[in-house]
Amino acid sequence: MASHESFCKNLVDYFRQAALGTILALHYLKAKGINLETVDEGQKVALGKAVFKRFTGNDGGYIGSDSGGYQVFLNYRGQQDNFLNFSFTDVLKNNISPDSFSDRLVFIGTTAESINDLHYTPYSGKLSNSSEMMPGVVIHANIASQILSSALEGRPLISVCPDSVEWLEIYMMALIGTGISWWFKSMRMILFGLLFVSGCVLGASYLAFL
């Protein structure tokens, strides 16, 4: 069996090779003297002001999900227009100020639909501002943005509620439903009350998600 030290080293090596956005962000932070440190026997990774908790297959609403490797929830910065964008033509014609690239990570990629490098994200829904799929290079930019802003500025990471909190929520909803059924004698009022409470829960959850 591998020692704890070798396991942590393999974890760090894997995390460094995981994705383009991760690799570039780690190189950028390393130049500033910020390096990865494993915490809780490899279940968490500390990086500057951030502590990344490893995703497991039963976190939150994810039941039996593929949790191989070292995955974390991605707190998107936004879509393509949330980042500086320059066309390849402008670069070739020297129409861009060199200061635009100063102390920045630069991703070179394509957003053309013909390349077929488009992916579904939380922004790909009818209820969001846009239903468009996101180019891969923009997803990598979001990954790097999360790592940098979390490590340097302490930007919050997405996390799930503990199981105890989820059980408490279920218990409270059961009590509310029981209370409505006991208080109101009319079936119509009972249905209205249950629909109203359910609507409040769904609305609050969606607002929290946004």
mmCIF file of C-alpha atoms in Angstrom:
data_model
loop_
_atom_site.group_PDB
_atom_site.id
_atom_site.type_symbol
_atom_site.label_atom_id
_atom_site.label_comp_id
_atom_site.label_asym_id
_atom_site.label_seq_id
_atom_site.Cartn_x
_atom_site.Cartn_y
_atom_site.Cartn_z
ATOM 1 C CA MET A 1 0.000 0.000 0.000
ATOM 2 C CA ALA A 2 1.340 3.432 -0.942
ATOM 3 C CA SER A 3 2.287 5.744 1.880
ATOM 4 C CA HIS A 4 0.270 8.863 2.681
ATOM 5 C CA GLU A 5 3.095 11.057 1.357
ATOM 6 C CA SER A 6 3.205 9.302 -2.019
ATOM 7 C CA PHE A 7 -0.611 9.414 -2.237
ATOM 8 C CA CYS A 8 -0.602 13.173 -1.671
ATOM 9 C CA LYS A 9 2.160 13.622 -4.238
ATOM 10 C CA ASN A 10 0.181 11.627 -6.814
ATOM 11 C CA LEU A 11 -2.911 13.678 -6.026
ATOM 12 C CA VAL A 12 -1.063 16.955 -6.530
ATOM 13 C CA ASP A 13 0.493 15.676 -9.771
ATOM 14 C CA TYR A 14 -2.920 14.612 -11.042
ATOM 15 C CA PHE A 15 -4.514 17.916 -10.073
ATOM 16 C CA ARG A 16 -1.808 19.755 -12.010
ATOM 17 C CA GLN A 17 -2.549 17.716 -15.141
ATOM 18 C CA ALA A 18 -6.330 17.798 -14.898
ATOM 19 C CA ALA A 19 -7.267 20.631 -17.258
ATOM 20 C CA LEU A 20 -5.784 23.483 -19.258
ATOM 21 C CA GLY A 21 -7.402 26.144 -17.056
ATOM 22 C CA THR A 22 -6.111 24.423 -13.932
ATOM 23 C CA ILE A 23 -2.562 24.087 -15.263
ATOM 24 C CA LEU A 24 -2.315 27.743 -16.302
ATOM 25 C CA ALA A 25 -3.800 28.987 -13.025
ATOM 26 C CA LEU A 26 -1.359 26.871 -10.988
ATOM 27 C CA HIS A 27 1.612 28.143 -12.996
ATOM 28 C CA TYR A 28 0.417 31.721 -12.473
ATOM 29 C CA LEU A 29 0.045 31.206 -8.721
ATOM 30 C CA LYS A 30 3.359 29.364 -8.434
ATOM 31 C CA ALA A 31 5.107 32.448 -9.815
ATOM 32 C CA LYS A 32 3.557 34.361 -6.900
ATOM 33 C CA GLY A 33 4.790 31.803 -4.367
ATOM 34 C CA ILE A 34 1.428 30.056 -3.915
ATOM 35 C CA ASN A 35 1.505 26.254 -4.164
ATOM 36 C CA LEU A 36 -0.879 23.351 -3.602
ATOM 37 C CA GLU A 37 -1.087 21.702 -0.194
ATOM 38 C CA THR A 38 -3.127 18.596 0.576
ATOM 39 C CA VAL A 39 -5.474 18.644 3.580
ATOM 40 C CA ASP A 40 -7.469 15.910 5.361
ATOM 41 C CA GLU A 41 -5.528 13.023 3.792
ATOM 42 C CA GLY A 42 -6.047 14.249 0.264
ATOM 43 C CA GLN A 43 -9.779 14.947 0.524
ATOM 44 C CA LYS A 44 -9.116 18.686 0.328
ATOM 45 C CA VAL A 45 -6.534 20.861 -1.423
ATOM 46 C CA ALA A 46 -5.439 24.216 0.002
ATOM 47 C CA LEU A 47 -4.316 26.900 -2.421
ATOM 48 C CA GLY A 48 -3.736 30.398 -1.059
ATOM 49 C CA LYS A 49 -6.962 31.586 0.562
ATOM 50 C CA ALA A 50 -8.996 28.721 -0.897
ATOM 51 C CA VAL A 51 -9.626 25.159 0.218
ATOM 52 C CA PHE A 52 -11.023 22.950 -2.543
ATOM 53 C CA LYS A 53 -13.098 20.025 -1.258
ATOM 54 C CA ARG A 54 -13.102 16.918 -3.392
ATOM 55 C CA PHE A 55 -16.432 16.032 -5.015
ATOM 56 C CA THR A 56 -17.853 12.665 -4.019
ATOM 57 C CA GLY A 57 -20.480 10.658 -5.842
ATOM 58 C CA ASN A 58 -23.270 11.450 -3.362
ATOM 59 C CA ASP A 59 -22.705 15.158 -2.748
ATOM 60 C CA GLY A 60 -25.936 17.126 -2.616
ATOM 61 C CA GLY A 61 -28.345 16.032 -5.318
ATOM 62 C CA TYR A 62 -25.699 13.979 -7.104
ATOM 63 C CA ILE A 63 -26.386 10.336 -6.280
ATOM 64 C CA GLY A 64 -24.040 7.667 -7.608
ATOM 65 C CA SER A 65 -22.224 10.139 -9.869
ATOM 66 C CA ASP A 66 -18.816 9.478 -11.402
ATOM 67 C CA SER A 67 -16.419 11.038 -8.897
ATOM 68 C CA GLY A 68 -13.182 9.672 -10.314
ATOM 69 C CA GLY A 69 -10.023 11.770 -10.233
ATOM 70 C CA TYR A 70 -10.156 15.041 -8.310
ATOM 71 C CA GLN A 71 -13.280 17.010 -9.177
ATOM 72 C CA VAL A 72 -14.658 20.199 -7.651
ATOM 73 C CA PHE A 73 -17.766 22.255 -8.314
ATOM 74 C CA LEU A 74 -17.178 25.022 -10.856
ATOM 75 C CA ASN A 75 -18.399 28.455 -9.804
ATOM 76 C CA TYR A 76 -18.705 30.043 -13.245
ATOM 77 C CA ARG A 77 -17.592 33.631 -13.718
ATOM 78 C CA GLY A 78 -19.914 33.932 -16.687
ATOM 79 C CA GLN A 79 -20.166 33.579 -20.421
ATOM 80 C CA GLN A 80 -17.741 34.684 -23.101
ATOM 81 C CA ASP A 81 -18.530 38.388 -22.741
ATOM 82 C CA ASN A 82 -17.362 38.249 -19.098
ATOM 83 C CA PHE A 83 -13.792 37.934 -20.366
ATOM 84 C CA LEU A 84 -11.650 40.097 -22.646
ATOM 85 C CA ASN A 85 -11.937 38.780 -26.195
ATOM 86 C CA PHE A 86 -9.711 39.522 -29.176
ATOM 87 C CA SER A 87 -10.071 38.178 -32.683
ATOM 88 C CA PHE A 88 -7.160 36.426 -34.362
ATOM 89 C CA THR A 89 -7.301 39.040 -37.118
ATOM 90 C CA ASP A 90 -6.766 41.892 -34.651
ATOM 91 C CA VAL A 91 -3.782 40.053 -33.190
ATOM 92 C CA LEU A 92 -2.181 39.585 -36.613
ATOM 93 C CA LYS A 93 -2.759 43.243 -37.490
ATOM 94 C CA ASN A 94 -1.303 44.443 -34.156
ATOM 95 C CA ASN A 95 -4.534 46.222 -33.308
ATOM 96 C CA ILE A 96 -4.294 45.235 -29.639
ATOM 97 C CA SER A 97 -2.371 47.075 -26.968
ATOM 98 C CA PRO A 98 0.362 44.939 -25.340
ATOM 99 C CA ASP A 99 -0.946 46.083 -21.957
ATOM 100 C CA SER A 100 -4.045 43.979 -22.603
ATOM 101 C CA PHE A 101 -1.954 40.862 -21.978
ATOM 102 C CA SER A 102 0.068 42.196 -19.054
ATOM 103 C CA ASP A 103 -0.120 39.969 -15.944
ATOM 104 C CA ARG A 104 -2.959 37.950 -17.438
ATOM 105 C CA LEU A 105 -3.642 34.407 -18.510
ATOM 106 C CA VAL A 106 -4.213 34.218 -22.259
ATOM 107 C CA PHE A 107 -6.319 31.430 -23.748
ATOM 108 C CA ILE A 108 -6.094 30.835 -27.484
ATOM 109 C CA GLY A 109 -9.065 28.966 -28.886
ATOM 110 C CA THR A 110 -12.010 29.009 -31.233
ATOM 111 C CA THR A 111 -15.676 29.694 -30.658
ATOM 112 C CA ALA A 112 -16.851 28.680 -34.148
ATOM 113 C CA GLU A 113 -19.762 26.255 -34.170
ATOM 114 C CA SER A 114 -18.164 24.286 -37.010
ATOM 115 C CA ILE A 115 -15.379 23.126 -34.653
ATOM 116 C CA ASN A 116 -18.023 21.385 -32.510
ATOM 117 C CA ASP A 117 -16.334 22.321 -29.236
ATOM 118 C CA LEU A 118 -19.530 23.504 -27.549
ATOM 119 C CA HIS A 119 -20.809 22.223 -24.216
ATOM 120 C CA TYR A 120 -23.884 22.470 -22.007
ATOM 121 C CA THR A 121 -23.422 24.528 -18.831
ATOM 122 C CA PRO A 122 -25.740 26.094 -16.219
ATOM 123 C CA TYR A 123 -26.145 28.940 -18.727
ATOM 124 C CA SER A 124 -27.657 26.586 -21.331
ATOM 125 C CA GLY A 125 -31.232 26.797 -20.130
ATOM 126 C CA LYS A 126 -34.421 28.548 -21.174
ATOM 127 C CA LEU A 127 -34.749 30.205 -17.748
ATOM 128 C CA SER A 128 -31.257 31.743 -17.890
ATOM 129 C CA ASN A 129 -30.181 34.793 -19.830
ATOM 130 C CA SER A 130 -28.976 32.692 -22.749
ATOM 131 C CA SER A 131 -29.625 29.178 -24.004
ATOM 132 C CA GLU A 132 -26.397 29.017 -26.001
ATOM 133 C CA MET A 133 -23.846 26.300 -25.410
ATOM 134 C CA MET A 134 -20.426 27.402 -24.153
ATOM 135 C CA PRO A 135 -17.168 26.977 -26.129
ATOM 136 C CA GLY A 136 -14.541 24.814 -24.445
ATOM 137 C CA VAL A 137 -12.009 27.632 -24.287
ATOM 138 C CA VAL A 138 -14.474 29.742 -22.291
ATOM 139 C CA ILE A 139 -15.026 26.872 -19.844
ATOM 140 C CA HIS A 140 -11.253 26.673 -19.323
ATOM 141 C CA ALA A 141 -11.228 30.436 -18.716
ATOM 142 C CA ASN A 142 -13.928 29.977 -16.070
ATOM 143 C CA ILE A 143 -11.909 27.221 -14.403
ATOM 144 C CA ALA A 144 -8.818 29.433 -14.243
ATOM 145 C CA SER A 145 -10.883 32.385 -13.040
ATOM 146 C CA GLN A 146 -12.343 30.378 -10.172
ATOM 147 C CA ILE A 147 -8.961 29.076 -9.042
ATOM 148 C CA LEU A 148 -7.275 32.485 -9.201
ATOM 149 C CA SER A 149 -10.063 34.499 -7.592
ATOM 150 C CA SER A 150 -10.536 31.918 -4.841
ATOM 151 C CA ALA A 151 -6.828 31.571 -4.074
ATOM 152 C CA LEU A 152 -5.994 35.289 -4.265
ATOM 153 C CA GLU A 153 -9.217 36.988 -3.176
ATOM 154 C CA GLY A 154 -11.048 34.312 -1.203
ATOM 155 C CA ARG A 155 -13.976 34.181 -3.647
ATOM 156 C CA PRO A 156 -16.542 31.691 -2.278
ATOM 157 C CA LEU A 157 -16.658 28.187 -3.702
ATOM 158 C CA ILE A 158 -19.796 26.191 -4.366
ATOM 159 C CA SER A 159 -20.435 23.608 -1.671
ATOM 160 C CA VAL A 160 -23.284 21.316 -0.680
ATOM 161 C CA CYS A 161 -25.189 21.272 2.588
ATOM 162 C CA PRO A 162 -24.221 18.614 5.142
ATOM 163 C CA ASP A 163 -26.472 15.563 5.282
ATOM 164 C CA SER A 164 -27.711 16.656 8.704
ATOM 165 C CA VAL A 165 -28.973 19.960 7.260
ATOM 166 C CA GLU A 166 -30.716 18.193 4.387
ATOM 167 C CA TRP A 167 -32.424 15.808 6.810
ATOM 168 C CA LEU A 168 -33.488 18.791 8.937
ATOM 169 C CA GLU A 169 -35.013 20.466 5.867
ATOM 170 C CA ILE A 170 -36.971 17.312 5.030
ATOM 171 C CA TYR A 171 -38.150 17.037 8.642
ATOM 172 C CA MET A 172 -39.245 20.693 8.716
ATOM 173 C CA MET A 173 -41.141 20.350 5.429
ATOM 174 C CA ALA A 174 -42.883 17.260 6.795
ATOM 175 C CA LEU A 175 -43.887 19.207 9.930
ATOM 176 C CA ILE A 176 -45.171 22.121 7.853
ATOM 177 C CA GLY A 177 -47.187 19.778 5.644
ATOM 178 C CA THR A 178 -48.610 18.017 8.670
ATOM 179 C CA GLY A 179 -49.429 21.334 10.328
ATOM 180 C CA ILE A 180 -51.269 22.583 7.249
ATOM 181 C CA SER A 181 -53.281 19.368 7.036
ATOM 182 C CA TRP A 182 -54.201 19.589 10.726
ATOM 183 C CA TRP A 183 -54.990 23.321 10.806
ATOM 184 C CA PHE A 184 -57.138 23.546 7.679
ATOM 185 C CA LYS A 185 -60.184 21.349 7.377
ATOM 186 C CA SER A 186 -60.915 22.155 3.746
ATOM 187 C CA MET A 187 -59.174 19.939 1.180
ATOM 188 C CA ARG A 188 -58.930 22.935 -1.139
ATOM 189 C CA MET A 189 -57.073 24.954 1.508
ATOM 190 C CA ILE A 190 -54.792 22.020 2.243
ATOM 191 C CA LEU A 191 -53.838 21.692 -1.434
ATOM 192 C CA PHE A 192 -53.377 25.455 -1.713
ATOM 193 C CA GLY A 193 -51.145 25.516 1.350
ATOM 194 C CA LEU A 194 -48.996 22.626 0.143
ATOM 195 C CA LEU A 195 -48.642 24.159 -3.327
ATOM 196 C CA PHE A 196 -47.757 27.537 -1.809
ATOM 197 C CA VAL A 197 -45.068 26.095 0.471
ATOM 198 C CA SER A 198 -43.661 23.944 -2.332
ATOM 199 C CA GLY A 199 -43.582 26.957 -4.629
ATOM 200 C CA CYS A 200 -41.696 28.972 -2.010
ATOM 201 C CA VAL A 201 -39.120 26.211 -1.626
ATOM 202 C CA LEU A 202 -38.631 25.874 -5.395
ATOM 203 C CA GLY A 203 -38.452 29.637 -5.866
ATOM 204 C CA ALA A 204 -35.930 30.093 -3.067
ATOM 205 C CA SER A 205 -33.808 27.234 -4.430
ATOM 206 C CA TYR A 206 -33.780 28.721 -7.923
ATOM 207 C CA LEU A 207 -32.902 32.193 -6.649
ATOM 208 C CA ALA A 208 -30.069 30.692 -4.606
ATOM 209 C CA PHE A 209 -28.863 28.865 -7.720
ATOM 210 C CA LEU A 210 -28.857 32.088 -9.744
#
